[in-house]
Amino acid sequence: MHFAPQLYLDPGSGSILIQIAIAVLLGLGVALRASWSSIKKLFGVKPKPEEEEDNDDSENVQS
Amino acid sequence: MSKAEQLSASFRDPSGFLFTRNGTLYRQINRAYSNDYARLMDSGLYGKLVKAGLLIPHVESDQLPAESDAAFKVIQPERVPFISYPYEWSFSQLKDAALTTLSIQKRALKLDMSLKDASAYNIQFMRGRATLIDTLSFEDYKEGQPWAAYKQFCQHFLAPLALMSYRDVRLSQLLRVYIDGVPLDLASALLPLKTKFNFGLLTHIHFHADAQKRYSDKAINPRERRMSMSKQALIGLIESLENTIQKLIWKPAGTEWGDYYENTNYTDSAFEHKKQLVNEWALEKKPALVWDLGGNTGVFSREAALSGAFTVSFDIDPAAVEQNYRTVKSKKEQNVLPLVLDLTNPSPSLGWNNNERDSFAGRGPVDMALALAVIHHLAISNNVPLPQLAEFFASRCKWLVIEFVPKSDSQVQKLLSSREDIFPGYSREGFESAFSSRFLIRKAESVRDSERTLYLMETQ
């Protein structure tokens, strides 16, 4: 893991480790969902249409 | 060349700092930040963020830097009409500030940049929207790097929002005590058990607090642990924070004055007359900045704002301020800023050297202040003598629009019903005489269908 050498905030050891752990968990979730849909495909269940791409210009976080 | 004065809130980041010269605000960018600045501008990120209303616009300036040794460039950012702080925001204001920060981070990552900090103090309300005001918050992103600002984000945004949503909206005031955000172990201890069944709060607050405790005095050796974080994983983390925050809600109910206007003693015609007078006097005096002190949901603030003034609508009740902010959003209003403030204990100067965050008084005086249906709360509920009230208002503004509510008024009677009347001087004559020592009374109008009087006064 390479950190930017000139960090001006202390990211905190615990905070770094936990975010990596959470990211791994979240990644597992994505992988599980992906494999679940391929299992469903094996049994002839059609996948849902792709979710809309996150569009920069139409995105309005403060709606 | 007149002297440049560095702003006292802007000293932590070696990338640059803010300074004023001849009343204009500039930001010096240091050479240490030149690559990141070029990247921000050249990658198109700056343009995209400004277009989306997420980042403060600036122009490059030919002003001399304030400290030339380290200087790379001077920029002039657009001026924020009124600086406010997270402990003055309602629930939705803090939530929108959090979502703005995450939205910026997502857009930055797409262009291989990342926010190096996630301070709530870097967000201000401009044109009614939460906007990042620190142009120097971006750095080059390198694949594998975790988010250095993750801890700060959780402390400044997620923890207070979760506490406000799950415990009590007044816990936003913890931000006044903890200048770098609510410590996660404290948030974890205060949050109810059910938050452990919410994946986002379980991980980003409870587990996060545990990890901080466990590794508090250990430096981590990255090579030993062979850990890194893919960009996809980092985006997953940001989206998880985003989902968690989106789901946090707070409905204003059961607070002091949420339905104040439905519970008043005045008639529609008195209400309309008051609106009309505020509007007329604001149009006549053309203030640039107005403070509505005790603004409730902002009905009269909007009358002042119609004159073109930027109007800050302060109220002690978080429910009223929340409702006011929702109106700003739904009507896309650009010149009303609702804020939570207790006039009897207004925001003090805070932070390093008591100088980082400006007090309420330090952010004035303003051209015009409104004090409508508020004097009896200060004079009777809070026992402030009238001459002291006159002194208070005279130090805050040039023009004062103030409503006198006599003892015979049912609202005052309610305040007096449970206590002894120790206010012999509280009368129209006593009020006028106390305020005449600091103000010239320019106008006095009886509010139609009521016993109240509305005054326009000018500070002497």
GROMACS .gro file of N, CA and C in nm, chain A residues 22-45:
model
   72
   22ILE      N    1  -1.405  -0.289   0.502
   22ILE     CA    2  -1.542  -0.264   0.453
   22ILE      C    3  -1.545  -0.278   0.301
   23ALA      N    4  -1.441  -0.223   0.237
   23ALA     CA    5  -1.436  -0.231   0.091
   23ALA      C    6  -1.431  -0.376   0.044
   24VAL      N    7  -1.357  -0.461   0.116
   24VAL     CA    8  -1.350  -0.603   0.081
   24VAL      C    9  -1.489  -0.666   0.095
   25LEU      N   10  -1.555  -0.636   0.206
   25LEU     CA   11  -1.692  -0.687   0.229
   25LEU      C   12  -1.786  -0.645   0.117
   26LEU      N   13  -1.778  -0.514   0.083
   26LEU     CA   14  -1.866  -0.463  -0.022
   26LEU      C   15  -1.834  -0.530  -0.154
   27GLY      N   16  -1.704  -0.550  -0.178
   27GLY     CA   17  -1.661  -0.618  -0.302
   27GLY      C   18  -1.716  -0.760  -0.306
   28LEU      N   19  -1.713  -0.828  -0.191
   28LEU     CA   20  -1.769  -0.964  -0.183
   28LEU      C   21  -1.917  -0.964  -0.222
   29GLY      N   22  -1.986  -0.863  -0.171
   29GLY     CA   23  -2.128  -0.850  -0.201
   29GLY      C   24  -2.153  -0.838  -0.351
   30VAL      N   25  -2.072  -0.754  -0.414
   30VAL     CA   26  -2.086  -0.734  -0.559
   30VAL      C   27  -2.058  -0.866  -0.632
   31ALA      N   28  -1.952  -0.934  -0.588
   31ALA     CA   29  -1.915  -1.061  -0.653
   31ALA      C   30  -2.027  -1.165  -0.634
   32LEU      N   31  -2.082  -1.168  -0.512
   32LEU     CA   32  -2.190  -1.264  -0.487
   32LEU      C   33  -2.311  -1.237  -0.576
   33ARG      N   34  -2.344  -1.107  -0.586
   33ARG     CA   35  -2.458  -1.071  -0.669
   33ARG      C   36  -2.434  -1.112  -0.814
   34ALA      N   37  -2.311  -1.088  -0.859
   34ALA     CA   38  -2.277  -1.121  -0.997
   34ALA      C   39  -2.288  -1.272  -1.018
   35SER      N   40  -2.233  -1.351  -0.924
   35SER     CA   41  -2.237  -1.495  -0.945
   35SER      C   42  -2.381  -1.548  -0.930
   36TRP      N   43  -2.457  -1.484  -0.843
   36TRP     CA   44  -2.597  -1.524  -0.826
   36TRP      C   45  -2.673  -1.505  -0.957
   37SER      N   46  -2.646  -1.394  -1.026
   37SER     CA   47  -2.720  -1.372  -1.150
   37SER      C   48  -2.675  -1.470  -1.257
   38SER      N   49  -2.546  -1.514  -1.253
   38SER     CA   50  -2.506  -1.612  -1.354
   38SER      C   51  -2.565  -1.750  -1.322
   39ILE      N   52  -2.582  -1.778  -1.191
   39ILE     CA   53  -2.650  -1.905  -1.156
   39ILE      C   54  -2.794  -1.902  -1.205
   40LYS      N   55  -2.857  -1.782  -1.181
   40LYS     CA   56  -2.996  -1.770  -1.225
   40LYS      C   57  -3.005  -1.788  -1.377
   41LYS      N   58  -2.903  -1.733  -1.446
   41LYS     CA   59  -2.902  -1.742  -1.593
   41LYS      C   60  -2.899  -1.889  -1.636
   42LEU      N   61  -2.819  -1.970  -1.562
   42LEU     CA   62  -2.810  -2.113  -1.592
   42LEU      C   63  -2.948  -2.178  -1.593
   43PHE      N   64  -3.032  -2.127  -1.502
   43PHE     CA   65  -3.165  -2.187  -1.492
   43PHE      C   66  -3.269  -2.112  -1.575
   44GLY      N   67  -3.218  -2.027  -1.662
   44GLY     CA   68  -3.308  -1.963  -1.759
   44GLY      C   69  -3.380  -1.840  -1.709
   45VAL      N   70  -3.335  -1.785  -1.590
   45VAL     CA   71  -3.397  -1.660  -1.545
   45VAL      C   72  -3.327  -1.543  -1.614
   0.00000   0.00000   0.00000
